[in-house]
Each structure stands twice: as structure tokens, then as C-alpha cells.
CSV table of C-alpha atoms in Angstrom, one decimal:
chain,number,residue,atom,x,y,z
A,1,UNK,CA,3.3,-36.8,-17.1
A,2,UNK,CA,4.4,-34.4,-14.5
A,3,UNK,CA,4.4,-30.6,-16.3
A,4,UNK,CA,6.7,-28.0,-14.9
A,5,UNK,CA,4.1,-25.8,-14.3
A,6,UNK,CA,0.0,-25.7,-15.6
A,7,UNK,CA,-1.4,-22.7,-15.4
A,8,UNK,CA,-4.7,-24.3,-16.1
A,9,UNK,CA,-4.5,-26.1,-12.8
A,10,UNK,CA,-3.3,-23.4,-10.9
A,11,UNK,CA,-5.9,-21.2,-12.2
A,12,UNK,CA,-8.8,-23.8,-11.4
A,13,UNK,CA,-7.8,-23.8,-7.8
A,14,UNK,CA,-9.5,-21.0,-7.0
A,15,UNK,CA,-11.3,-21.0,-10.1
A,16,UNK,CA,-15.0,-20.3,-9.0
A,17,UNK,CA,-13.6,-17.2,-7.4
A,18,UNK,CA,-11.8,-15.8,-10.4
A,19,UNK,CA,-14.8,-16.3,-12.6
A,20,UNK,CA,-16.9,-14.3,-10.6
A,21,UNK,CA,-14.1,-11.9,-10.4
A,22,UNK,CA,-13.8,-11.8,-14.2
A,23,UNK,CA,-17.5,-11.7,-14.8
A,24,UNK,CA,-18.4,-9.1,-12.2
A,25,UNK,CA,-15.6,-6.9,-14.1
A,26,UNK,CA,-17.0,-7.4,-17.6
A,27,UNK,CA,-20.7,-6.7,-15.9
A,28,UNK,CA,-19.8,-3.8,-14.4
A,29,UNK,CA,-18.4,-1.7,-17.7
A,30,UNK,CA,-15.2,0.0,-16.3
A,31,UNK,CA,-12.3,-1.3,-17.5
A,32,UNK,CA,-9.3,0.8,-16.7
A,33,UNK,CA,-7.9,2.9,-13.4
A,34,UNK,CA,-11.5,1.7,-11.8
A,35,UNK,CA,-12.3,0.3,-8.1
A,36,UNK,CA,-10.9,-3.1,-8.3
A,37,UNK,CA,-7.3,-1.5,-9.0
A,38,UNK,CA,-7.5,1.0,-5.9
A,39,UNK,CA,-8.7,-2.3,-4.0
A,40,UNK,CA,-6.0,-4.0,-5.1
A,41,UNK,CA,-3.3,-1.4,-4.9
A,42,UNK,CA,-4.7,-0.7,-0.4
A,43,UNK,CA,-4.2,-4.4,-0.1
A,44,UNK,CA,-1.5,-5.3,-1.9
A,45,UNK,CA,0.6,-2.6,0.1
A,46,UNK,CA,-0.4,-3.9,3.2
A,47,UNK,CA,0.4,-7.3,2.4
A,48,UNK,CA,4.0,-6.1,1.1
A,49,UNK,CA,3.5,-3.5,4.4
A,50,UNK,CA,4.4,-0.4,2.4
A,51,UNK,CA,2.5,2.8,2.5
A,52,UNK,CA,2.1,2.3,-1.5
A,53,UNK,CA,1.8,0.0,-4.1
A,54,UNK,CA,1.3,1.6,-7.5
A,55,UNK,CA,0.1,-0.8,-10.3
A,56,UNK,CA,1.7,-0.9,-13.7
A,57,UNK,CA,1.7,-3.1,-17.4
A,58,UNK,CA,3.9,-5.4,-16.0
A,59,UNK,CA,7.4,-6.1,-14.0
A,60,UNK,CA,9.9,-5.1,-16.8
A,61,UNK,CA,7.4,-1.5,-16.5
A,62,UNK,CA,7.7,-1.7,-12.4
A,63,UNK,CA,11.9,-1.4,-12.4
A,64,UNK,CA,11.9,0.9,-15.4
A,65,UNK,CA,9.7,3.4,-13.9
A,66,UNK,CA,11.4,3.3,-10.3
A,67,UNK,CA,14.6,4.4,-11.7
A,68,UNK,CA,12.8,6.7,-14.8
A,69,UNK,CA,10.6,8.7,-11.1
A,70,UNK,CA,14.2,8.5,-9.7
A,71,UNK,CA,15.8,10.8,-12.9
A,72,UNK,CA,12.9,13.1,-12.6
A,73,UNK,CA,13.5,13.6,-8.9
A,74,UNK,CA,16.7,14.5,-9.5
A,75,UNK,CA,17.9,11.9,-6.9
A,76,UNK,CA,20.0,10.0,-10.2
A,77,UNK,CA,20.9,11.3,-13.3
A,78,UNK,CA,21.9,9.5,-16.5
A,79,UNK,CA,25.7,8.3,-16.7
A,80,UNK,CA,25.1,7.2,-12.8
A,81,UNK,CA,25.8,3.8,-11.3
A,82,UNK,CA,23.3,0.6,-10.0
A,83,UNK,CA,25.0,-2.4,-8.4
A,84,UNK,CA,23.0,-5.4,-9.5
A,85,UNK,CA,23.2,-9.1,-9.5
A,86,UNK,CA,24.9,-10.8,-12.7
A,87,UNK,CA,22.8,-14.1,-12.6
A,88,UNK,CA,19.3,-12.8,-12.9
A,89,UNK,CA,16.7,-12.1,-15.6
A,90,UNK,CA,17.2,-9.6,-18.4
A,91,UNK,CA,14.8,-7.4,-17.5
A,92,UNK,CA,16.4,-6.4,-14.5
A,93,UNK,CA,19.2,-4.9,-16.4
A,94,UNK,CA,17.1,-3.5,-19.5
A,95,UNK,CA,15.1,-1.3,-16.6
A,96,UNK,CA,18.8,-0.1,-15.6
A,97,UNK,CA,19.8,1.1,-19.3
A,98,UNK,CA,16.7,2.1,-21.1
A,99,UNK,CA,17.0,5.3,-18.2
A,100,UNK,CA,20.8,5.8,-19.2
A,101,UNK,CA,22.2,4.3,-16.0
A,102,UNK,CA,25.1,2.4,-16.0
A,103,UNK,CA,24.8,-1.2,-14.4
A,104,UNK,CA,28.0,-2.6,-12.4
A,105,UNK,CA,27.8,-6.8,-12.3
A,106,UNK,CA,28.4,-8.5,-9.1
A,107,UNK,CA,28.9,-11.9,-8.8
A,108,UNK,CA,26.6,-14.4,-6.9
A,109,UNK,CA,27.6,-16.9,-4.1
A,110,UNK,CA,27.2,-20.8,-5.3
A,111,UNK,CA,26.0,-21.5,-2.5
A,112,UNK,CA,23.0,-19.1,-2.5
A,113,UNK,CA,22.9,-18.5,-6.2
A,114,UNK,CA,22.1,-14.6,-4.6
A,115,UNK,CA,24.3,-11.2,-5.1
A,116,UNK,CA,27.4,-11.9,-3.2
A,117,UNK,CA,27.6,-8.7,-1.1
A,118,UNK,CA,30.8,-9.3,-0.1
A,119,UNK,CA,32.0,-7.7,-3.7
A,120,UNK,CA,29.9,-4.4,-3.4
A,121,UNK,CA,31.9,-2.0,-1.5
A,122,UNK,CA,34.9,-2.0,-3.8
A,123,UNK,CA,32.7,-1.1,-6.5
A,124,UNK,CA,31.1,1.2,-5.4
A,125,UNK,CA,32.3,5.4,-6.4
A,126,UNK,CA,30.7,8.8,-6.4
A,127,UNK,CA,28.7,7.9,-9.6
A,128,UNK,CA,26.9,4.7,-7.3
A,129,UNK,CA,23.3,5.4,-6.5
A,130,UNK,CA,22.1,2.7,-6.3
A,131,UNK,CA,22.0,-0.8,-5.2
A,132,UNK,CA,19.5,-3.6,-6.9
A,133,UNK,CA,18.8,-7.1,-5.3
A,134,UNK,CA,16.8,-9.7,-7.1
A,135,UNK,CA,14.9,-12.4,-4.8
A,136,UNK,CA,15.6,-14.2,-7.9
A,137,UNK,CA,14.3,-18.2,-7.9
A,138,UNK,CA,11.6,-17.0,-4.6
A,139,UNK,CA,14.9,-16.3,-2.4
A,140,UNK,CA,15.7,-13.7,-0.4
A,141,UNK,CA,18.6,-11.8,-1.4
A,142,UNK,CA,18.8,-9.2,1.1
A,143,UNK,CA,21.3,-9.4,4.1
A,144,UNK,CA,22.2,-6.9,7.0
A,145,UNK,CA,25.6,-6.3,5.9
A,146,UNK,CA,24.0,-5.4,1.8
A,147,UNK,CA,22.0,-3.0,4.2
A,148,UNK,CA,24.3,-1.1,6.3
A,149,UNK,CA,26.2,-1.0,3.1
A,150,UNK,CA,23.4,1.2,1.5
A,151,UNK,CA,22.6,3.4,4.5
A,152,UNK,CA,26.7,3.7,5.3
A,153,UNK,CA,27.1,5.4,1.8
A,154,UNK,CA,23.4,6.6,0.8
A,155,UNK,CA,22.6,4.9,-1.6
A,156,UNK,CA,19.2,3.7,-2.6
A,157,UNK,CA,18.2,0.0,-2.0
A,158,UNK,CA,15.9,-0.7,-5.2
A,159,UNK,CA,14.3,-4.7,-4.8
A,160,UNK,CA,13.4,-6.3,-8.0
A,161,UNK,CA,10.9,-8.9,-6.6
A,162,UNK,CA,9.3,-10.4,-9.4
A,163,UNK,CA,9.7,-14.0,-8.3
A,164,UNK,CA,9.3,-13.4,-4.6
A,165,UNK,CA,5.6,-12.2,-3.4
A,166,UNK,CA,5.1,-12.7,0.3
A,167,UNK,CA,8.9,-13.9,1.1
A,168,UNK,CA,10.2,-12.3,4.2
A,169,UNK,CA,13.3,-11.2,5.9
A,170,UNK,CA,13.4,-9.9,9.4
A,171,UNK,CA,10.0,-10.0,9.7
A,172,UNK,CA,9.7,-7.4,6.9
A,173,UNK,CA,8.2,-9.1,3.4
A,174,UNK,CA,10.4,-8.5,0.7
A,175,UNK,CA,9.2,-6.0,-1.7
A,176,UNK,CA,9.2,-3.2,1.6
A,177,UNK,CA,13.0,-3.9,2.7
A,178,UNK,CA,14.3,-1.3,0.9
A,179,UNK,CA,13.3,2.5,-0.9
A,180,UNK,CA,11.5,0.8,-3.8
A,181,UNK,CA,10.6,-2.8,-4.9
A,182,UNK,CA,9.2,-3.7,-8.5
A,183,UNK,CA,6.8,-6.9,-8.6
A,184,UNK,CA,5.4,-8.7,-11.4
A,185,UNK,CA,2.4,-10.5,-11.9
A,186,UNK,CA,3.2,-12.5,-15.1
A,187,UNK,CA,0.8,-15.9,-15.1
A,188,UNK,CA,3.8,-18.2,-13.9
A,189,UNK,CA,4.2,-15.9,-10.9
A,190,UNK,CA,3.4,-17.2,-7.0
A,191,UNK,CA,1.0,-14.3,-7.4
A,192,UNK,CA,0.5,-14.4,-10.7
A,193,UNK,CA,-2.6,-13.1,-13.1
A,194,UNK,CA,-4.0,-13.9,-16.2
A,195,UNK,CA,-2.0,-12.0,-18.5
A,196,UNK,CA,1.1,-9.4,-17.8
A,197,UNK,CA,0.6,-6.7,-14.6
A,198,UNK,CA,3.1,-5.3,-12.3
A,199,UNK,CA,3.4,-3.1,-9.2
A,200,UNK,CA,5.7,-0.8,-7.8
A,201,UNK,CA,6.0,-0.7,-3.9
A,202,UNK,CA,7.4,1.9,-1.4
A,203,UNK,CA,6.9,4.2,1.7
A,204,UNK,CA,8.3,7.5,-0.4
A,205,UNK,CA,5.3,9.8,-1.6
A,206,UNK,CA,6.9,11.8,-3.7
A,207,UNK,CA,8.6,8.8,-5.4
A,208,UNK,CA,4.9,6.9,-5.9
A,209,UNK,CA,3.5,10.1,-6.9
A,210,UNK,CA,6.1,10.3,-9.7
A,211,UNK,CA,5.7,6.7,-10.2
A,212,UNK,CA,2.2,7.0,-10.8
A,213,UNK,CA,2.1,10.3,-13.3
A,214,UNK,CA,5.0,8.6,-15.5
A,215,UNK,CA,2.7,5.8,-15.8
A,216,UNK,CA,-0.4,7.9,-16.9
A,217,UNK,CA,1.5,9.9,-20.0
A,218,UNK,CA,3.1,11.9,-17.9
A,219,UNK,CA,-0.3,13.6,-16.3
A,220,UNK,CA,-1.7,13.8,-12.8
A,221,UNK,CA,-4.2,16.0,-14.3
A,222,UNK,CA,-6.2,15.2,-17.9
A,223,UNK,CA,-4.2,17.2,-20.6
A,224,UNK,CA,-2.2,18.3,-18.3
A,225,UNK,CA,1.7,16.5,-18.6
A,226,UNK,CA,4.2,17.5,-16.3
A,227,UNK,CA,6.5,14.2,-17.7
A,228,UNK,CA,6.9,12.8,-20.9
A,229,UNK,CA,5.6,9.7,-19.8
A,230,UNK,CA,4.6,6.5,-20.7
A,231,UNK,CA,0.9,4.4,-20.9
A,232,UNK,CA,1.4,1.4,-18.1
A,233,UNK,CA,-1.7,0.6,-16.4
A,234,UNK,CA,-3.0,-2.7,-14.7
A,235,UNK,CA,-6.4,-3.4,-16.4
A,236,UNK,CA,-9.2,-3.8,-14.0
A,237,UNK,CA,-10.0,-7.9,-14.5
A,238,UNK,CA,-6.1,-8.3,-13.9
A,239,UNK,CA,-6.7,-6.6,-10.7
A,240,UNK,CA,-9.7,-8.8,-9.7
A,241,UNK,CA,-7.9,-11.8,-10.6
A,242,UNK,CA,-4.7,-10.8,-8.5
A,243,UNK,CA,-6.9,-9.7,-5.4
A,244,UNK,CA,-9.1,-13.4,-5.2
A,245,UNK,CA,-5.4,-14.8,-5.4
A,246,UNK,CA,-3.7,-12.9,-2.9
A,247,UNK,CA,-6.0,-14.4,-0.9
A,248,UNK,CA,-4.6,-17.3,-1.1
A,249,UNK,CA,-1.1,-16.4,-1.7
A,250,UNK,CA,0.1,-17.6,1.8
A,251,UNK,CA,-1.7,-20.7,1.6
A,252,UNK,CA,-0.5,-21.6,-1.9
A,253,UNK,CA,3.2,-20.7,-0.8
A,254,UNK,CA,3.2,-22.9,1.8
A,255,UNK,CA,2.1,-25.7,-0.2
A,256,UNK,CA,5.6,-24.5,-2.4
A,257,UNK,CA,7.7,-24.7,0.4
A,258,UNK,CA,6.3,-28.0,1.6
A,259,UNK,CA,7.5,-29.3,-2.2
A,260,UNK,CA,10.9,-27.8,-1.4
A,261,UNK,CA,11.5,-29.4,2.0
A,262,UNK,CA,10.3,-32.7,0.1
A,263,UNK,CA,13.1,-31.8,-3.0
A,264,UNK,CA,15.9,-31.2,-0.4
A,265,UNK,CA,15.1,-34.6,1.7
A,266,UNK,CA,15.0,-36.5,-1.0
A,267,UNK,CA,17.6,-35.9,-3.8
A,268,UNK,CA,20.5,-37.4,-3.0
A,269,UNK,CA,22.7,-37.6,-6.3
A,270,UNK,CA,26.1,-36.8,-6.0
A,271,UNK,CA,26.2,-35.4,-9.5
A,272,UNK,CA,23.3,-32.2,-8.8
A,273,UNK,CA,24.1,-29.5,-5.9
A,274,UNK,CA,21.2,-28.0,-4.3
A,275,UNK,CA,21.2,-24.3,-3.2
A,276,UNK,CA,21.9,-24.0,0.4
A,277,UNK,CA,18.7,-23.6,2.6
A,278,UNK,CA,17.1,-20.6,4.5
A,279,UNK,CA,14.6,-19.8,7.3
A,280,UNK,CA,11.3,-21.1,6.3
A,281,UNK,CA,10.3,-17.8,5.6
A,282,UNK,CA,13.1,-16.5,3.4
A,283,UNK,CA,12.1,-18.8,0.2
A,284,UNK,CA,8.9,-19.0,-1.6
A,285,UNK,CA,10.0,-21.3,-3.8
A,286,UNK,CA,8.6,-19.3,-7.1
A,287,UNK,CA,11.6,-21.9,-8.4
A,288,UNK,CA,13.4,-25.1,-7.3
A,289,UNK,CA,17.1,-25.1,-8.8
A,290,UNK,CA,19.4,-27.6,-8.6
A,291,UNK,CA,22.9,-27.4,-10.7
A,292,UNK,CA,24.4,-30.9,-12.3
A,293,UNK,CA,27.6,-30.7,-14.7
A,294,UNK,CA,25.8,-32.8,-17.1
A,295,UNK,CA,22.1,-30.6,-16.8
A,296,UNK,CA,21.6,-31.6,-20.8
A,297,UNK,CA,21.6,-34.8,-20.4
A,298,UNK,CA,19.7,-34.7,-17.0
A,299,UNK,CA,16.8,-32.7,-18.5
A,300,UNK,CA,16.9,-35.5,-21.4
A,301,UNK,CA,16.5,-38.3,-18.8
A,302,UNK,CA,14.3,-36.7,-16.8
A,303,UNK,CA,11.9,-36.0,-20.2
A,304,UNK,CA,12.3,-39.3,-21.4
A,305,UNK,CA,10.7,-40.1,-17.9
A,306,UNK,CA,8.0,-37.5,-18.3
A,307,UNK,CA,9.0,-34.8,-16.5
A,308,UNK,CA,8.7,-31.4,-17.5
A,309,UNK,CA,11.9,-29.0,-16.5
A,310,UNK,CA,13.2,-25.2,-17.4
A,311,UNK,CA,16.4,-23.7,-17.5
A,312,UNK,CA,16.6,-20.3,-15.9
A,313,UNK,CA,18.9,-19.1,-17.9
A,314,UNK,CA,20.6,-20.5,-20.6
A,315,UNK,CA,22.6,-17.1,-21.6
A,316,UNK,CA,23.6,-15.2,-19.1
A,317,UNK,CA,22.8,-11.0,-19.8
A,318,UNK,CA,26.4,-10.4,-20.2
A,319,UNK,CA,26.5,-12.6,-23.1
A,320,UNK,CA,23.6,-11.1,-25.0
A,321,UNK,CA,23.1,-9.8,-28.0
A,322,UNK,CA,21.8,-6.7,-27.0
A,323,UNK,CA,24.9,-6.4,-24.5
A,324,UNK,CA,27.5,-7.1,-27.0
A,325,UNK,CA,29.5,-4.4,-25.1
A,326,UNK,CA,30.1,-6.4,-22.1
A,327,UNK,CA,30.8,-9.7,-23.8
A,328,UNK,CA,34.5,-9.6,-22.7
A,329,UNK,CA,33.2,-9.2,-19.5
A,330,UNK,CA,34.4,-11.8,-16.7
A,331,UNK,CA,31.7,-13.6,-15.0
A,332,UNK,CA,32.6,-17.4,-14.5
A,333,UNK,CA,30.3,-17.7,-11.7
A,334,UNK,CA,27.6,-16.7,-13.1
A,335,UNK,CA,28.3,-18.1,-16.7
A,336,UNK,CA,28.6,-21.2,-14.5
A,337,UNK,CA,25.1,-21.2,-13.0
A,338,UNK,CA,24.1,-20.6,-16.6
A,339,UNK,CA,25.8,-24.0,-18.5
A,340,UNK,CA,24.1,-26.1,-15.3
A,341,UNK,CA,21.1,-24.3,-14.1
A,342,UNK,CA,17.9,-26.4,-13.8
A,343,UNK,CA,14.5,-25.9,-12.5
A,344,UNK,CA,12.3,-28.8,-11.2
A,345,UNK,CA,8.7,-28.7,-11.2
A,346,UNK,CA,7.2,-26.6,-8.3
A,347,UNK,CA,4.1,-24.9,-7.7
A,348,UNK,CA,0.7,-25.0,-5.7
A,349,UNK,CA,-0.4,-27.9,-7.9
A,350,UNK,CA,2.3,-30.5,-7.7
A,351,UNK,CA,1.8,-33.4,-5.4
A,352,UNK,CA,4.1,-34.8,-2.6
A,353,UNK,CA,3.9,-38.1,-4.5
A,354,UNK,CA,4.6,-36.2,-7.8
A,355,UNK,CA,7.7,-34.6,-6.6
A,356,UNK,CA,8.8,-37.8,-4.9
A,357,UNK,CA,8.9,-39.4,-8.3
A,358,UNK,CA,10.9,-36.6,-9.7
A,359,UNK,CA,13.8,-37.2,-6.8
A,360,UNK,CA,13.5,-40.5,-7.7
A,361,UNK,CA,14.1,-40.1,-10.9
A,362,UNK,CA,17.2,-37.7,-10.5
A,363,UNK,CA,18.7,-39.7,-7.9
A,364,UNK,CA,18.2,-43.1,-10.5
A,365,UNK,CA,20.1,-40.4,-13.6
A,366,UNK,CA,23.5,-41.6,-14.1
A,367,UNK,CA,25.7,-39.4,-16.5
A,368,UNK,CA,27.3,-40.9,-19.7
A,369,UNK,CA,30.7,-41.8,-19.9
């Protein structure tokens, strides 16, 4: 059997250092806003290489709060536009309209399974603020045409880089590219902990400051609320479990790419497209997605052979419930990656030999008449 992902064995790679981690926590008796979150926030900024990270509840928390410091700036107001990504998770649009901000949907390249910025600038009108790109699948989604689209007309580059800790473009780690990044540390994560956390990352004071008090009730100051805010805090054993592993994030990533560069050498059936490849450095690989017209019955063969698979995702947001608004909405790209997405097992625990045996299998899948 070959899981998609076990989060027992990624946890027992470094699982002597996490234990003391956990235990000197529990032994110590602070539990909340304590030293092992301001460690963690100092080096977790200078391993993104912003002048802040700000830890939060978890990712969904991390984008919400962004554009929430945003309205009480008085930079956005509610009614005003964000540019975002069609193909990605929910959560990257429920951050967007829980603050009253309108999202506009782009379409993302095939090829890259990334925003297509070659459709933002006609969309973009006096109410755009904003522009949101998800490193979505690891990937970088950032190019230097998305960013002299966003200094050429001011508007704010937001990151959501939940699925992308330690990726790079330019040199730069995404999660510092643009004004504001979000980050989650759900288990699955490349940097992931042992329950839900999240960060918010950026160079603007004032914004972390904001950041920061909306995530404390409102209050830089006890009984003292200058924001109706909310209660999002990374517990203090979350933050010593994310510190031992960011450690070892590099390390572990490497191993993920390694798995990649084995995936792309050695599927070879005509009937699944791989994404196009990047510089080493631009893909973590926090997924490996292929598309196949007949994904169903892949995923069943590949079962039937013992291998564990996901599909990230199955509905599109557009096509939600919860956005019943949009659902005459256009999207075919997206709605395409949606009806053929699949995600291979990947991760700092899979084996060479392990994903060998899963090209093998894919490249021995033929579809059913």
C-alpha cells in the first residue's frame, strides 16, 4: 500500500525532536501568546525574509485578516475589487467576501494550472485594490509582468501561500513577493503542525500591527479594543512543533522535489498531461497533479493497485453552494481542471522506489472503451 500522504510517518521523522518540543511546552505551563510563538514568529519571518510574520488560528484566519487590517486602514473599503485565481481552494475566496469585497475570477493557464495574468488588466477598474495569487499545488504563481501590473496601477499584491512554504521566485521566497502573504500550517502542509495554525507575513508595520490587534479581540492593550476583532491565536505547542520542522523544511522539500523530477521522468501515458515544469526552486511540490480525461477511472485503477490519490478539487468555487450567485459564471478552464484533476502521492516520506511503482502503474492504466 502506498498512502497519499501519512502524517504518522511524516511526523516520526523528526519525531524525537517534536516530543521534546511538545513536552517542554506542557512542562513549562504557558500555553498561549508565550516565548515559543515570538521564537517562532523572528524565524519564521526571516525564513519567508519579511520584517513580520504574525501568527494566527489557521490559513483561512491569515487571508481574512489581511484584507479585514486592510478595511480598517482605510486602504479598501467594502464593495471594492480583488483579482484572484478561479482554480484554487475555497478559502481563498471566503477570506475575500466575509470582508465585503468583491472577487473578480481569472482564468488559469493549462499549462501551469496558475492565474493566467495575461487576463488581469482588462479587469481591472477604479474599484480594483487588489490582486491575489495562490502558489496553489507548491507552485509559484507570481511572474514579472503580474508585478509591474500591480505597481503600474497601485494595487496591492496579496499571496495566499498556504501550499507553498520555502518556494522562491527571483531569489525572493514566496510569502515576501508581495504587500502581504497568508500561510497555513494545516498537518498536510510542507510546513505543516499538529493541528490548524497560520501566519500572516509582510514588511508593512502598520499593516502587522493591525493584523495583530484584530487577532487579539480587537486590543493592543487588555480591555482596551480599538477593533471589533476576532480570537485567532497560534497556541504555543503548535509553535514548537512548527519551529523543530522548519528546521527541516528545506531538507524535506528537497526530498519533494526529488519525487517530482522522478514523476516527470517517468510517466509517459499519453492519456494524463503533466503541468509544465519550473526552475528547481519555483515548485515545492506541497502537490503532484497530473490531468487524464478519464481521472475516475484512473483513480479506480490506481486503488485497485494500492495506491492512495486525492482530487484537488472536485467542485470548483464557482459552482458552490455557498456561491450560488456566480453559478452562471463561465469558467471552462477551470471547471476543466476540476472534472480531471489528480494528485499523486508526494511528500518527505515516499520512496523513489514507491513513486516508481506509481508511474508504472499509470503508464500500465488503459481507459475503457
Amino acid at each position: 500500500m502506498i498512502p497519499f500522504l501519512s502524517l504518522k510517518d511524516v511526523t516520526a521523522l523528526h519525531g524525537a525532536e517534536i516530543n521534546a518540543a511538545v513536552s517542554s511546552v506542557v512542562n513549562g505551563g504557558w500555553y498561549l501568546q508565550g516565548e515559543q510563538n515570538r521564537c517562532f514568529e523572528q524565524e519564521y519571518a526571516r525564513y519567508i525574509g519579511t520584517g513580520h510574520a504574525v501568527g494566527c488560528a489557521n490559513g483561512l484566519d491569515a487571508l481574512t485578516l489581511i484584507y479585514r487590517a486592510y478595511i480598517e486602514l482605510g486602504v479598501m473599503s467594502r464593495g471594492d475589487e480583488v483579482i484572484v485565481p478561479a482554480n484554487t481552494y475555497i478559502a481563498t475566496l471566503l477570506a475575500i467576501t466575509e470582508n465585503g469585497l468583491r472577487p473578480v475570477l481569472v482564468e488559469p493557464r493549462l499549462q501551469t494550472l496558475e492565474i493566467d495574468d495575461t487576463l488581469i488588466e482588462p479587469l481591472i477598474t477604479p474599484r480594483t485594490k487588489a490582486v491575489c495569487i495562490v502558489h496553489l499545488y507548491g507552485r509559484n504563481a507570481c511572474t514579472a509582468r503580474l508585478l509591474d501590473l500591480c505597481r503600474s496601477y497601485g494595487l496591492r499584491l496579496i499571496e495566499d501561500n498556504a501550499q507553498a512554504h520555502g518556494c522562491m521566485f527571483r531569489h525572493a521566497r514566496t510569502g515576501s513577493l508581495g504587500h502581504a502573504a497568508g500561510h497555513s500550517f494545516y498537518p498536510g502542509k510542507n510546513l505543516g503542525a499538529l493541528g490548524d495554525g497560520g501566519a500572516v507575513t509582510t514588511d508593512d508595520d502598520e499593516l502587522a500591527t493591525a493584523v495583530r490587534t484584530l487577532a487579539n479581540y480587537g486590543s493592543q492593550k487588555k480591555y482596551v479594543f480599538r477593533y471589533a476583532g476576532r480570537n485567532s491565536r497560534l497556541d504555543e505547542i503548535q509553535a514548537a512543533v512548527l519551529r523543530v520542522k522548519l528546521r527541516h523544511l528545506d531538507r524535506d522539500n528537497q526530498h519533494r522535489k526529488a519525487i517530482g523530477r522522478l514523476y516527470t521522468q517517468l510517466i509517459s501515458n499519453p492519456c494524463v498531461t503533466l503541468p509544465d515544469t519550473l526552475p528547481d526552486d519555483e515548485n515545492v511540490f506541497h502537490i503532484f497533479p497530473i490531468l487524464c480525461t478519464r481521472r475516475d477511472e484512473l483513480q479506480a485503477h490506481l486503488t485497485r493497485q494500492g495506491i492512495g490519490t486525492m482530487i484537488h478539487y472536485p467542485i470548483p468555487p464557482h459552482h458552490q453552494q455557498c456561491y450560488k450567485a456566480w453559478a452562471d459564471r463561465r469558467l471552462p478552464l477551470t471547471e476543466q481542471i476540476a472534472q480531471q484533476e489528480l494528485s499523486l502521492p508526494i511528500g518527505p516520506t515516499i520512496t523513489a522506489d514507491e513513486a516508481a511503482t506509481v508511474a508504472t502503474a499509470i503508464n500500465n492504466f488503459i481507459p475503457m472503451n
